[in-house]
Structures are given as structure tokens and as C-alpha cells.
Amino acid sequence: MIRGVSQSGNFTRQFIHQGFNQDEANRIVHDGAWPIIAGRRVAANVRWGQPDGVLELYQLGSEGPQWWSPYPDVARNLPTQSILDRCSATGTCPKIVEHFGSSEVFALKMTTEWVGTSANADIPLPRNVRRYYIPSTTHGGGGGGFNANPPNTPVNCPGNNWGQGAFRANPVSETEITNVLRLAMRNWLMNGTPPPPSRYPTLTGGNLVEPTQTAMGFASGIPGIPSSIFAPENFVNPVFDYDWGPQFNRTDATGVPTNFPPAILATIPMRVPRVDADGNEVGGVPTVLRDAPLGTYLGWNITTGGFHAGQVCNYVGGMIPFATTRADRLANGDPRLSLEERYGSHDGYVSAVRTAADNALSQGYLLQADRDALIQGAQASSVLQ
Amino acid sequence: MKTRSLWAAALVAGCFAWPAQAAVQGFTGPFAPGTWTTTTTGTITGGSGGTASISNNILTLVGGNGPTTGNSASACVGGVTGFAGPCQINFLTTTVMNPFAFDWTYTTVDSEGLGSDLFGLLIDGVRLQLSDPGGAITQTGHRSVSAGSSFGFYINCTDCIEGAATASIANFQAGAIPEPGTIALLGPGVMFAGGARRRLRASESATAALSSGGGESANR
């Protein structure tokens, strides 16, 4: 099996796309592939390609198909293609499990994989691919736990001295779903037991929307979140359709780019998950902290200073705790219900955690051992104590 | 004089008459079992195209399914996993009484989930998908829609392997139910005019329109 995380997850997708899962004797190389927190490919097999590129301005990496099923790339005037074209032709496609979270949507241009470059239809998944979206998570997930008021320690926005983020780190964990998928992948490859069904936001389900405050349903007045963050120039990192010049093969992302910097032919429309009244994302796998929240969990942050001040601080999701009491939230003008109003007491919170955990367990997205540990963690916490 | 008398008689009659198209509750009257048409399209190798069963209270639609081969090849000739293809069961009526309102439940035994078997409405022959391919294994919702010439439901099994999907339609209603107080409040002229307007709409062709979707749930 091949497994990659973040950029190496993007490499995993590129590996498959290039047909490298077939060896010199035409045998399948990896029975399974697990790209993690990765939603695109890398710039390989192209002059000046930077396989470590993270899609900053004028970087290659989003060219060609980013999706698993054959689908037309209408917005870029390219033919119907998929990442699996080469391996499908040779019968060497692996079974694929992919999982990711909110930071990949906002920073890593991921939703093009889901809805194509026209962003107007859900691209189906083939039977050898499972997709799991963990809502309201930072890049790779947070440290977990049940802390209603984690230390407000500034987080660093990675890369290019982007500065610090305004919100404390998002604790929502991806560990539990990773545990499920590790076991599921093993069973799928070794004895053919199918993994749980895919779970991710979709246009059809109404959970994937335009990246505007109105479309998302993001309430105004949540402390620390100005409406200006939702402006297109501040919010989602978009895909640009570049003109790399006549020697560049736009269909396959190969050849020789000669236009530097390239002209931007179009901005590809992006989509983001819809949120609930608390600003927490709707759709994807059920998780305990999302379903029994202690605050608003974001897959993005806001850069506090420097060149990118006021813009999204990518990769590092934030958390905005709920007020403890109704009086607190009214004093702050916070539209979100307080912990007291939601859960009543510590026991009430533990009950909510138990319900959320049992829901995830019953649907196959949480292991029994993790379910038990989460409930114990909630019981031992100081929430409403 | 004679005309005025006729108008007066009509107005009086209108005071005591129900609107021309009273709402139909359940699969009764013009929507009773036996008035709908079930068709299957496409070819499912070694399998079934699906079934429909209906009572006065509930419609159950089961999608097509064929044998699963080891290589996950499609049993539907020309079918591709996840894409609405040739293999579909349709359940239709050409009697239109707008709006159509109903509760729906959809589930599947296909381990892939509901991305491989697609459920939705047929409005004037055009598919409107209700099932969420990324949602829970069992989904529910409520819809109210209007149609022009035909209305119904479909399940498209795409590759038609790994088990069939099942849709249930309950609390079906066609046509609008007047508010109880409205009858008393309406003046006779308005009553008569209202009936005439409804008859006119029924005879006009109209493009299908979707009203607000109501509460779909992916059973989070």
C-alpha cells in the first residue's frame, strides 16, 4: 500500500495519475492507496515543475484532472479525463481511501476534485474509491480533548512569514477516523470487506455552497470574525487557470511552460461546506466535537499582521469558544448559545458526547475503543464544572 | 336580466362549493394504486430492473440490481458507477394537481452507499435528484413541487450491483388544501372567481417548478 500525508498525499495521487502503479511486468504495484489531507496532485513530469509546490501564485499543480471518475473539464476547455485513466487501461488501479478536512478546502484548493472546474455538479466516485471528509478540522486535525477554553496561544501561519493567526488552535481531531480507516483499508485489501460508505459535503445535498457568508449561512457577530474575511480576496485560496504557453500540454500537465509569469485565463470557482448556526460545518463524517461542540471550529484562521493581515491564514484552523453562561454571551453580543444553555450541566455535556459518539459508532465512523475513550474524556473534563 | 340571474345563481352556488381541485390525501382518487405507470429502462445482465408497490398510504420503490462480479463490473449495460445511466425504474402519473407534497425515505444495502443508486423526482420527464451521494446510508426528507405534464419518482441504479436501493414515499398529497377559515372569509365573488382561475391553470401547460425544498435530512 502507498500512503501519503499532505504533500506526499498529493504525490500519491500524482503517482497513480502517471500510471506508476504498474511495474515493468505490467503487474499492479500497490493494492491500496491512501492519500491523506491531500486534494490535488503535484507538478511532476513538466519542465520547471516543483513537486514540493503548494500552489502559491504562478505555481503549477492544479492542471489536468483532479478527480477520480472521467469528467469533462469544461471551464478549462479540456477533454473528459480522470486521475485513474492510465491505471484503468491496464487494470492496475489500487483501492483508494482518501480523507481530509476543512483546511484542505480553504487552503489547498480541494473542492475542484469534488465538483470539477465548473463547480456545478457532484462528480461521482468509482467503486474503488472512498472519500471521507472530517468537518471543521485543521490540517491533519487537532489534538482533541474536551477543553472548553483552551489557552489563547497565537498560532503561526506557515510559510512565507505569514504571521500569526487570531484564533487559538482548532482541537478537533482526525485521529479517530484515521483509526477507522486504517482498519477498514486493511480489511478491504486483505479480505474484500468494503469500508464504510463515503461521507462528504455535496451540491446535491445542499452542503456544498459558494464561499460567501450568506451562502455558507455563517452568522454575523461571532466574536473575532469580521465580515471582511469572507471577501473573495481574503478567503478561499482559488485555482487559477494559467496560460503556460504553446509548448505546455494543458490536458496532461506536461511539456514546457514558457510564459513566466503566466497569464491568468480564469479563476476557477471554489465551493465550501455550509455551516450551522455556530459556524460549524455541515456534512461529512460524524465526529464528537462537531456534534457536541464547545465552540466554533474553523478550518482557517485570520492573519493578524504583516503583508497578509486580515486574510485567511491557511493550514491552521482556529477555535472560538462558546460563552459559558447566557449572561456572558449576551454581554459579548455573541449569537451562539452558551454552554449552559446547550448542555445545562457537566452531566448534560457528557450525555451529549455519549449521544454523538454512539451515533458515529453506529454508522461505522468510530471504533468502540475510541468511543469509550471519548466518553471517559468528557467525563473527566472540566466542562461546566 | 337573465344573465344577471345566472351570475347570481353561480355566486350563491360558489358560496357553498369546494374549490374545483380539492387536495388529494394519500394515494387515492386520481392517484390511487392502478393509476400510476411503472416502467423500467436499460438492460441489467442477470438481474432485475426494480419493482414498485403501492397502497393508499405508501409507495415503495426498489431499484434494479444484478449479480456482482469479482471485478466490480457493471451489471447495467452501459452503466457507470455513480452516473445516472440507462438502468432506471420510473413511477409516473400524468395527472397533475399542484403542488405535490410528500415525505421520502431512501436507503440502500449497497456498501458503496447512496452514491451508486440515485433517487429522485421525475418532473415533466426531467430528473431531479433528491438522494445525497455523500450523505448517510439512510436519508429522509420532505418536498413540495409543481409539475406541468407529468410527475413521478425514479431510482437509477447506475452500475446496478452490490444490492438494491429502496425509496418509500408517505404522506403524499396533491393539490392545495384551503385553510379552514378561508372558506368563511371568502366573499362569494372571490369564491367563484377562485374556482374559475384554478380551472384555467389546470388547462394551461406550465414548466416544472420546484418550490422550497423543505427539510431534507441526511440523518447526521
XYZ file of N, CA and C in Angstrom, chain A residues 123-362:
720
model
N -19.133 15.252 -8.839
C -18.512 14.229 -9.670
C -18.587 12.901 -8.927
N -19.185 11.881 -9.522
C -19.317 10.605 -8.802
C -17.965 9.970 -8.516
N -17.988 9.055 -7.532
C -16.798 8.281 -7.199
C -16.923 6.889 -7.785
N -15.837 6.347 -8.308
C -15.869 4.949 -8.742
C -15.849 4.031 -7.530
N -16.110 2.764 -7.760
C -16.242 1.813 -6.645
C -14.939 1.553 -5.916
N -13.821 1.834 -6.529
C -12.564 1.574 -5.840
C -12.076 2.786 -5.050
N -12.929 3.788 -4.861
C -12.535 4.983 -4.118
C -13.561 5.250 -3.013
N -13.052 5.559 -1.823
C -13.886 6.017 -0.719
C -13.371 7.380 -0.277
N -14.314 8.265 0.011
C -13.945 9.624 0.400
C -14.587 9.950 1.739
N -13.786 10.490 2.658
C -14.289 10.857 3.984
C -13.818 12.266 4.327
N -14.774 13.108 4.589
C -14.477 14.494 4.953
C -14.731 14.664 6.440
N -13.727 15.177 7.145
C -13.887 15.415 8.580
C -14.156 16.893 8.754
N -15.385 17.263 9.085
C -15.758 18.675 9.080
C -15.053 19.476 10.161
N -14.859 20.752 9.866
C -14.372 21.714 10.858
C -13.045 21.309 11.486
N -12.131 20.854 10.666
C -10.817 20.445 11.191
C -9.703 21.232 10.532
N -8.619 21.339 11.257
C -7.429 21.965 10.721
C -6.622 20.926 9.935
N -5.533 21.357 9.367
C -4.731 20.484 8.516
C -4.155 19.330 9.343
N -4.686 18.152 9.124
C -4.259 16.979 9.877
C -5.005 16.763 11.176
N -5.903 17.652 11.530
C -6.653 17.513 12.765
C -5.918 18.091 13.953
N -6.657 18.364 15.004
C -6.073 18.933 16.198
C -5.799 17.873 17.248
N -5.450 18.357 18.437
C -5.045 17.448 19.495
C -6.172 16.795 20.262
N -7.403 17.141 19.936
C -8.530 16.520 20.622
C -8.727 17.070 22.028
N -9.417 16.306 22.839
C -9.669 16.713 24.215
C -10.952 17.497 24.337
N -11.358 17.729 25.578
C -12.601 18.434 25.866
C -12.292 19.634 26.748
N -11.647 20.608 26.158
C -11.285 21.831 26.874
C -12.158 22.958 26.350
N -13.031 23.452 27.204
C -13.974 24.477 26.767
C -13.299 25.815 26.535
N -12.123 25.997 27.106
C -11.435 27.286 26.954
C -9.930 27.047 26.881
N -9.465 26.505 25.746
C -8.025 26.242 25.616
C -7.236 27.539 25.705
N -5.957 27.454 26.020
C -5.133 28.663 26.096
C -5.173 29.411 24.779
N -5.318 30.705 24.879
C -5.408 31.533 23.681
C -4.002 31.865 23.175
N -3.279 30.836 22.841
C -1.900 30.977 22.358
C -1.925 31.235 20.866
N -1.287 32.295 20.398
C -1.289 32.552 18.959
C -0.681 31.395 18.180
N -1.278 31.115 17.041
C -0.754 30.069 16.181
C -0.002 30.713 15.030
N 0.990 30.025 14.545
C 1.782 30.551 13.436
C 1.191 30.118 12.106
N 1.037 31.068 11.232
C 0.575 30.765 9.884
C 1.796 30.322 9.093
N 1.792 29.110 8.560
C 3.022 28.573 7.978
C 3.374 29.195 6.637
N 4.631 29.219 6.360
C 5.105 29.585 5.035
C 5.210 31.077 4.802
N 6.297 31.522 4.247
C 6.441 32.902 3.766
C 6.173 33.955 4.827
N 6.493 33.641 6.076
C 6.341 34.637 7.148
C 4.961 35.273 7.148
N 3.971 34.445 7.066
C 2.622 34.964 7.013
C 2.151 35.543 8.334
N 2.878 35.304 9.410
C 2.477 35.900 10.673
C 1.744 34.928 11.555
N 0.895 35.484 12.397
C 0.182 34.663 13.364
C -1.313 34.743 13.125
N -1.992 33.706 13.561
C -3.433 33.654 13.436
C -4.109 34.238 14.658
N -5.306 34.771 14.425
C -6.026 35.447 15.504
C -6.618 34.483 16.505
N -6.938 33.264 16.076
C -7.671 32.333 16.934
C -6.752 31.229 17.440
N -7.070 30.751 18.621
C -6.332 29.615 19.178
C -6.546 28.383 18.302
N -5.689 27.400 18.486
C -5.672 26.234 17.612
C -6.962 25.429 17.713
N -7.413 24.937 16.557
C -8.604 24.081 16.471
C -8.264 22.683 16.966
N -8.961 22.203 18.010
C -8.583 20.908 18.587
C -9.283 19.687 17.963
N -10.219 19.908 17.044
C -10.985 18.766 16.547
C -10.041 17.745 15.903
N -10.157 16.550 16.362
C -9.189 15.511 15.999
C -9.612 14.746 14.745
N -8.638 14.303 14.003
C -8.873 13.365 12.894
C -8.341 11.977 13.251
N -7.875 11.839 14.483
C -7.264 10.575 14.902
C -8.268 9.427 14.864
N -9.461 9.685 15.346
C -10.440 8.608 15.448
C -10.847 8.080 14.087
N -11.077 8.951 13.122
C -11.452 8.468 11.797
C -10.264 7.785 11.144
N -9.054 8.268 11.430
C -7.871 7.604 10.895
C -7.790 6.168 11.413
N -8.119 5.984 12.674
C -8.127 4.630 13.244
C -9.144 3.746 12.530
N -10.316 4.306 12.233
C -11.333 3.545 11.499
C -10.803 3.153 10.123
N -10.206 4.120 9.443
C -9.810 3.890 8.056
C -8.606 2.965 7.960
N -7.742 2.995 8.954
C -6.606 2.079 8.943
C -7.105 0.636 8.961
N -8.044 0.390 9.832
C -8.625 -0.946 9.928
C -9.437 -1.277 8.675
N -10.184 -0.287 8.199
C -11.032 -0.512 7.029
C -10.206 -0.811 5.789
N -9.115 -0.085 5.623
C -8.261 -0.321 4.453
C -7.641 -1.704 4.517
N -7.191 -2.067 5.693
C -6.587 -3.387 5.850
C -7.604 -4.478 5.477
N -8.824 -4.365 5.991
C -9.850 -5.371 5.702
C -10.244 -5.368 4.231
N -10.245 -4.180 3.649
C -10.629 -4.079 2.237
C -9.610 -4.790 1.353
N -8.352 -4.573 1.665
C -7.297 -5.148 0.839
C -7.103 -6.635 1.105
N -7.255 -7.026 2.352
C -6.904 -8.402 2.705
C -8.047 -9.387 2.531
N -9.277 -8.939 2.773
C -10.384 -9.900 2.644
C -11.588 -9.342 1.913
N -11.444 -8.186 1.279
C -12.512 -7.657 0.442
C -13.665 -7.029 1.183
N -13.528 -6.835 2.494
C -14.618 -6.209 3.258
C -14.692 -4.732 2.893
N -15.831 -4.264 2.380
C -15.899 -2.861 1.972
C -15.787 -1.920 3.162
N -15.156 -0.789 2.984
C -15.107 0.240 4.035
C -16.479 0.874 4.221
N -16.640 1.725 5.241
C -17.906 2.453 5.382
C -18.171 3.296 4.141
N -19.421 3.633 3.908
C -19.724 4.474 2.744
C -19.029 5.826 2.820
N -18.749 6.390 1.668
C -18.162 7.724 1.628
C -19.089 8.735 2.305
N -18.488 9.747 2.914
C -19.270 10.821 3.521
C -18.551 12.135 3.272
N -19.216 13.046 2.574
C -18.603 14.342 2.261
C -19.699 15.306 1.823
N -19.470 16.601 1.970
C -20.478 17.577 1.546
C -20.656 17.561 0.032
N -21.888 17.757 -0.401
C -22.175 17.739 -1.827
C -23.080 18.907 -2.217
N -23.064 19.209 -3.486
C -24.003 20.197 -4.022
C -25.419 19.649 -3.944
N -25.596 18.385 -4.313
C -26.919 17.784 -4.301
C -27.532 17.805 -2.908
N -26.698 17.555 -1.903
C -27.194 17.538 -0.536
C -27.354 18.920 0.065
N -26.958 19.942 -0.689
C -27.090 21.306 -0.194
C -26.044 21.685 0.830
N -25.028 20.845 0.989
C -23.999 21.108 1.991
C -22.724 21.680 1.417
N -22.676 21.884 0.140
C -21.521 22.485 -0.513
C -22.026 23.709 -1.260
N -21.454 24.868 -0.896
C -22.033 26.124 -1.353
C -20.932 27.078 -1.802
N -21.358 28.203 -2.323
C -20.393 29.242 -2.694
C -19.715 29.795 -1.442
N -18.464 30.227 -1.575
C -17.723 30.696 -0.401
C -18.067 32.129 -0.019
N -19.320 32.351 0.279
C -19.739 33.659 0.775
C -20.418 33.455 2.124
N -20.427 34.520 2.914
C -21.020 34.411 4.244
C -22.492 34.021 4.141
N -23.184 34.613 3.183
C -24.614 34.334 3.026
C -24.854 32.892 2.614
N -24.154 32.437 1.591
C -24.361 31.074 1.111
C -23.991 30.051 2.178
N -22.935 30.319 2.905
C -22.497 29.398 3.948
C -23.458 29.381 5.131
N -24.210 30.484 5.292
C -25.055 30.600 6.476
C -24.262 30.951 7.709
N -23.143 31.606 7.520
C -22.258 31.939 8.643
C -22.827 33.160 9.361
N -23.168 32.981 10.616
C -23.827 34.041 11.379
C -22.887 35.218 11.594
N -23.458 36.393 11.573
C -22.700 37.588 11.922
C -22.624 37.702 13.436
N -21.558 38.323 13.896
C -21.449 38.596 15.317
C -20.678 37.574 16.119
N -20.236 36.494 15.486
C -19.405 35.534 16.220
C -18.109 36.260 16.567
N -17.741 36.279 17.843
C -16.603 37.109 18.258
C -15.341 36.840 17.456
N -14.753 37.943 16.987
C -13.466 37.847 16.311
C -13.539 37.615 14.829
N -14.737 37.405 14.292
C -14.853 37.126 12.860
C -15.525 38.304 12.175
N -14.742 39.132 11.484
C -15.341 40.252 10.759
C -15.898 39.771 9.427
N -16.874 40.464 8.918
C -17.452 40.100 7.624
C -16.428 40.219 6.507
N -15.414 41.046 6.727
C -14.413 41.269 5.678
C -13.651 39.996 5.332
N -13.576 39.041 6.244
C -12.822 37.814 5.963
C -13.473 37.017 4.838
N -14.763 37.213 4.627
C -15.468 36.456 3.599
C -15.319 37.070 2.205
N -14.672 38.224 2.108
C -14.446 38.819 0.794
C -13.547 37.897 -0.028
N -13.796 37.783 -1.330
C -13.048 36.824 -2.156
C -11.535 36.990 -2.067
N -11.077 38.218 -1.932
C -9.625 38.436 -1.896
C -9.002 38.006 -0.575
N -9.852 37.711 0.411
C -9.334 37.353 1.733
C -9.568 35.900 2.101
N -10.454 35.226 1.415
C -10.998 33.974 1.942
C -10.368 32.726 1.302
N -11.065 32.057 0.431
C -10.608 30.765 -0.078
C -9.477 30.932 -1.085
N -8.470 30.085 -1.000
C -7.376 30.071 -1.961
C -7.889 29.445 -3.264
N -8.007 30.209 -4.344
C -8.655 29.667 -5.539
C -7.684 28.982 -6.490
N -8.230 28.204 -7.388
C -7.472 27.659 -8.517
C -7.524 28.681 -9.642
N -6.360 28.943 -10.224
C -6.307 29.798 -11.409
C -6.024 28.926 -12.632
N -6.667 29.245 -13.718
C -6.359 28.601 -14.988
C -5.281 29.453 -15.666
N -4.073 28.912 -15.717
C -2.942 29.668 -16.241
C -2.713 29.363 -17.728
N -2.167 30.330 -18.422
C -1.683 30.121 -19.797
C -0.171 29.987 -19.710
N 0.317 28.759 -19.765
C 1.736 28.496 -19.635
C 2.476 28.573 -20.967
N 1.737 28.777 -22.034
C 2.395 28.927 -23.319
C 2.138 27.747 -24.247
N 2.543 27.859 -25.492
C 2.182 26.873 -26.528
C 2.883 25.530 -26.388
N 3.951 25.452 -25.632
C 4.651 24.170 -25.502
C 4.189 23.387 -24.269
N 3.232 23.909 -23.594
C 2.724 23.226 -22.404
C 1.483 22.446 -22.770
N 1.424 21.177 -22.396
C 0.268 20.328 -22.648
C -0.745 20.521 -21.520
N -1.768 21.279 -21.781
C -2.759 21.591 -20.745
C -3.565 20.372 -20.338
N -3.706 19.421 -21.258
C -4.514 18.247 -20.962
C -3.845 17.358 -19.925
N -2.537 17.194 -20.073
C -1.825 16.233 -19.231
C -0.854 16.896 -18.274
N -0.780 18.228 -18.289
C 0.148 18.959 -17.416
C 1.580 18.491 -17.638
N 1.974 18.393 -18.880
C 3.350 18.024 -19.227
C 3.878 19.032 -20.237
N 5.138 18.874 -20.607
C 5.695 19.753 -21.618
C 6.550 20.843 -21.012
N 6.590 21.976 -21.665
C 7.488 23.058 -21.291
C 6.714 24.360 -21.134
N 6.530 24.820 -19.923
C 5.935 26.145 -19.739
C 6.930 27.200 -20.202
N 6.472 28.163 -20.953
C 7.354 29.223 -21.434
C 6.875 30.605 -21.013
N 5.651 30.703 -20.548
C 5.134 32.001 -20.106
C 5.386 32.166 -18.609
N 6.324 33.069 -18.281
C 6.577 33.360 -16.871
C 6.595 34.874 -16.688
N 5.728 35.415 -15.858
C 4.633 34.677 -15.225
C 3.536 34.374 -16.231
N 2.746 33.363 -15.979
C 1.680 33.022 -16.923
C 0.514 33.986 -16.786
N -0.179 34.186 -17.876
C -1.423 34.947 -17.802
C -2.463 34.099 -17.072
N -3.330 34.762 -16.355
C -4.428 34.063 -15.676
C -5.650 34.136 -16.583
N -6.031 32.999 -17.113
C -7.157 32.941 -18.050
C -8.495 33.021 -17.335
N -8.550 32.424 -16.169
C -9.814 32.411 -15.435
C -9.556 32.019 -13.994
N -10.457 32.420 -13.133
C -10.464 31.945 -11.747
C -11.502 30.842 -11.649
N -11.047 29.665 -11.265
C -11.957 28.529 -11.176
C -12.819 28.677 -9.920
N -14.121 28.526 -10.040
C -14.981 28.700 -8.858
C -14.736 27.617 -7.812
N -14.676 28.037 -6.567
C -14.471 27.111 -5.453
C -15.773 26.954 -4.681
N -15.865 25.890 -3.935
C -17.014 25.659 -3.078
C -16.521 25.297 -1.694
N -17.366 25.564 -0.709
C -17.017 25.292 0.678
C -18.211 24.662 1.378
N -17.983 23.993 2.507
C -19.115 23.424 3.228
C -19.991 24.502 3.845
N -21.263 24.221 3.866
C -22.203 25.053 4.595
C -21.972 24.861 6.080
N -22.358 25.864 6.853
C -22.184 25.772 8.305
C -23.521 25.904 9.007
N -23.517 25.514 10.290
C -24.727 25.660 11.090
C -24.697 27.002 11.814
N -25.620 27.176 12.762
C -25.735 28.469 13.441
C -24.503 28.809 14.267
N -23.706 27.792 14.577
C -22.487 28.024 15.354
C -21.273 28.264 14.478
N -21.451 28.151 13.173
C -20.311 28.259 12.271
C -19.570 26.959 12.085
N -20.129 25.846 12.569
C -19.513 24.532 12.380
C -20.067 23.867 11.134
N -19.191 23.161 10.425
C -19.541 22.673 9.097
C -20.557 21.540 9.145
N -21.375 21.518 8.117
C -22.409 20.500 7.957
C -21.964 19.532 6.861
N -22.206 18.272 7.062
C -21.807 17.275 6.077
C -20.497 16.626 6.472
N -20.223 15.468 5.894
C -19.029 14.725 6.245
C -19.308 13.703 7.325
N -18.225 13.084 7.817
C -18.407 12.046 8.828
C -18.820 12.683 10.153
N -19.621 11.958 10.937
C -19.976 12.493 12.259
C -18.788 12.378 13.205
N -18.516 13.455 13.929
C -17.465 13.442 14.943
C -18.033 14.006 16.244
N -17.395 13.639 17.339
C -17.944 14.004 18.645
C -17.881 15.509 18.878
N -16.725 16.120 18.631
C -16.616 17.549 18.945
C -17.455 18.402 18.009
N -17.699 17.955 16.809
C -18.553 18.697 15.918
C -20.001 18.585 16.351
N -20.386 17.407 16.833
C -21.774 17.171 17.203
C -22.076 17.505 18.657
N -21.056 17.658 19.478
C -21.203 18.129 20.855
C -20.149 19.199 21.057
N -20.327 20.330 20.372
C -19.234 21.310 20.306
C -19.067 22.128 21.583
N -17.839 22.624 21.703
C -17.530 23.554 22.786
C -17.218 24.939 22.219
N -17.336 25.055 20.915
C -17.054 26.332 20.276
C -17.238 26.221 18.773
N -16.819 27.254 18.092
C -16.801 27.241 16.627
C -15.441 26.740 16.187
N -15.464 25.733 15.326
C -14.228 25.119 14.862
C -14.042 25.438 13.388
N -12.961 26.111 13.102
C -12.706 26.598 11.753
C -11.538 25.858 11.121
N -11.629 25.676 9.803
C -10.501 25.132 9.074
C -9.578 26.229 8.591
N -9.803 27.419 9.037
C -8.991 28.572 8.641
C -8.799 29.474 9.853
N -7.900 30.446 9.678
C -7.652 31.411 10.733
C -7.554 32.769 10.068
N -7.334 33.797 10.821
C -7.182 35.142 10.246
C -5.817 35.682 10.626
N -5.046 36.072 9.619
C -3.704 36.603 9.856
C -3.803 37.939 10.562
N -3.047 38.078 11.633
C -3.210 39.272 12.465
C -2.327 40.436 12.026
N -1.237 40.158 11.348
C -0.349 41.265 10.988
C 0.446 40.957 9.749
N 1.232 41.940 9.329
C 2.093 41.742 8.181
C 1.380 41.936 6.865
N 2.002 41.462 5.817
C 1.501 41.661 4.463
C 0.110 41.075 4.282
N -0.173 39.952 4.929
C -1.445 39.260 4.737
C -2.447 39.539 5.862
N -2.244 40.622 6.577
C -3.154 40.933 7.678
C -4.595 40.994 7.181
N -5.480 40.362 7.936
C -6.894 40.381 7.588
C -7.302 39.323 6.586
N -6.329 38.568 6.086
C -6.644 37.494 5.141
C -6.568 36.142 5.860
N -7.111 35.138 5.171
C -7.089 33.814 5.784
C -5.656 33.336 5.972
N -5.406 32.834 7.134
C -4.126 32.210 7.467
C -4.313 30.725 7.191
N -3.714 30.249 6.126
C -4.006 28.904 5.658
C -3.412 27.819 6.549
N -3.944 26.636 6.416
C -3.476 25.425 7.072
C -3.791 25.354 8.548
N -3.932 26.491 9.213
C -4.044 26.458 10.671
C -5.442 26.893 11.081
N -6.294 25.928 11.334
C -7.646 26.235 11.739
C -7.705 26.791 13.150
N -8.766 27.542 13.422
C -8.914 28.164 14.725
C -10.142 27.692 15.467
N -10.188 28.075 16.737
C -11.348 27.767 17.583
C -11.787 29.024 18.283
N -13.093 29.224 18.338
C -13.663 30.336 19.100
C -14.606 29.718 20.132
N -14.201 29.693 21.403
C -15.023 29.013 22.419
C -16.393 29.658 22.572
N -17.358 28.857 22.978
C -18.659 29.387 23.368
C -18.531 30.083 24.710
N -19.404 31.022 24.943
C -19.518 31.599 26.272
C -20.016 30.530 27.238
N -19.636 30.664 28.493
C -20.048 29.666 29.471
C -21.509 29.839 29.869
N -21.918 31.102 30.080
C -23.289 31.355 30.536
C -24.023 32.257 29.560
N -25.323 32.284 29.718
C -26.142 33.144 28.874
C -25.780 34.608 29.109
N -25.532 34.957 30.346
C -25.171 36.334 30.654
C -23.872 36.725 29.949
N -22.928 35.804 29.916
C -21.652 36.075 29.242
C -21.874 36.348 27.766
N -22.663 35.504 27.132
C -22.807 35.649 25.676
C -23.607 36.900 25.340
N -24.587 37.247 26.176
C -25.335 38.469 25.910
C -24.442 39.690 26.082
N -23.588 39.624 27.062
C -22.679 40.754 27.292
C -21.725 40.948 26.116
N -21.384 39.847 25.453
C -20.461 39.909 24.308
C -21.170 40.088 22.979
N -22.488 40.063 23.006
C -23.211 40.121 21.741
C -22.989 38.893 20.892
N -22.712 37.793 21.547
C -22.408 36.538 20.847
C -23.719 35.845 20.482
N -23.972 35.586 19.200
C -25.252 34.983 18.815
C -25.337 33.493 19.135
N -24.214 32.879 19.487
C -24.196 31.420 19.701
C -24.639 31.092 21.125
N -25.434 30.070 21.254
C -25.850 29.649 22.583
C -24.638 29.320 23.445
N -24.752 29.619 24.722
C -23.669 29.333 25.651
C -23.661 27.850 26.022
N -22.598 27.436 26.678
C -22.503 26.047 27.139
C -23.656 25.716 28.084
N -23.949 26.659 28.942
C -25.018 26.482 29.940
C -26.362 26.262 29.253
N -26.614 27.029 28.207
C -27.893 26.913 27.504
C -27.968 25.632 26.688
N -26.820 25.171 26.207
C -26.824 23.965 25.378
C -26.955 22.692 26.204
N -26.146 22.634 27.241
C -25.980 21.361 27.922
C -26.492 21.362 29.350
N -26.683 22.535 29.911
C -27.237 22.632 31.257
C -26.222 22.376 32.351
N -25.520 21.283 32.239
C -24.597 20.896 33.306
C -23.492 20.035 32.712
N -22.563 19.685 33.557
C -21.487 18.789 33.119
C -22.074 17.454 32.657
N -22.997 16.933 33.431
C -23.626 15.674 33.047
C -24.361 15.811 31.710
N -24.946 16.967 31.518
C -25.625 17.203 30.254
C -24.654 17.179 29.089
N -23.452 17.711 29.310
C -22.452 17.675 28.250
C -21.991 16.249 27.994
N -21.739 15.518 29.051
C -21.305 14.136 28.880
C -22.368 13.330 28.133
N -23.630 13.607 28.439
C -24.719 12.928 27.737
C -24.690 13.256 26.248
N -24.425 14.525 25.925
C -24.348 14.918 24.519
C -23.177 14.231 23.825
N -22.071 14.121 24.520
C -20.908 13.427 23.953
C -21.229 11.963 23.715
N -21.902 11.363 24.677
C -22.255 9.942 24.536
C -23.166 9.746 23.315
N -24.143 10.621 23.157
C -25.050 10.525 22.009
C -24.287 10.674 20.699
N -23.382 11.648 20.662
C -22.600 11.872 19.447
C -21.689 10.682 19.153
N -21.072 10.169 20.182
C -20.164 9.040 19.998
C -20.918 7.794 19.547
N -22.063 7.545 20.139
C -22.850 6.383 19.748
C -23.353 6.518 18.314
N -23.684 7.735 17.930
C -24.111 7.975 16.555
C -22.982 7.642 15.564
N -21.794 8.131 15.865
C -20.656 7.858 14.980
C -20.328 6.366 14.967
N -20.403 5.736 16.106
C -20.112 4.304 16.195
C -21.116 3.499 15.383
N -22.384 3.814 15.539
C -23.430 3.043 14.862
C -23.339 3.172 13.346
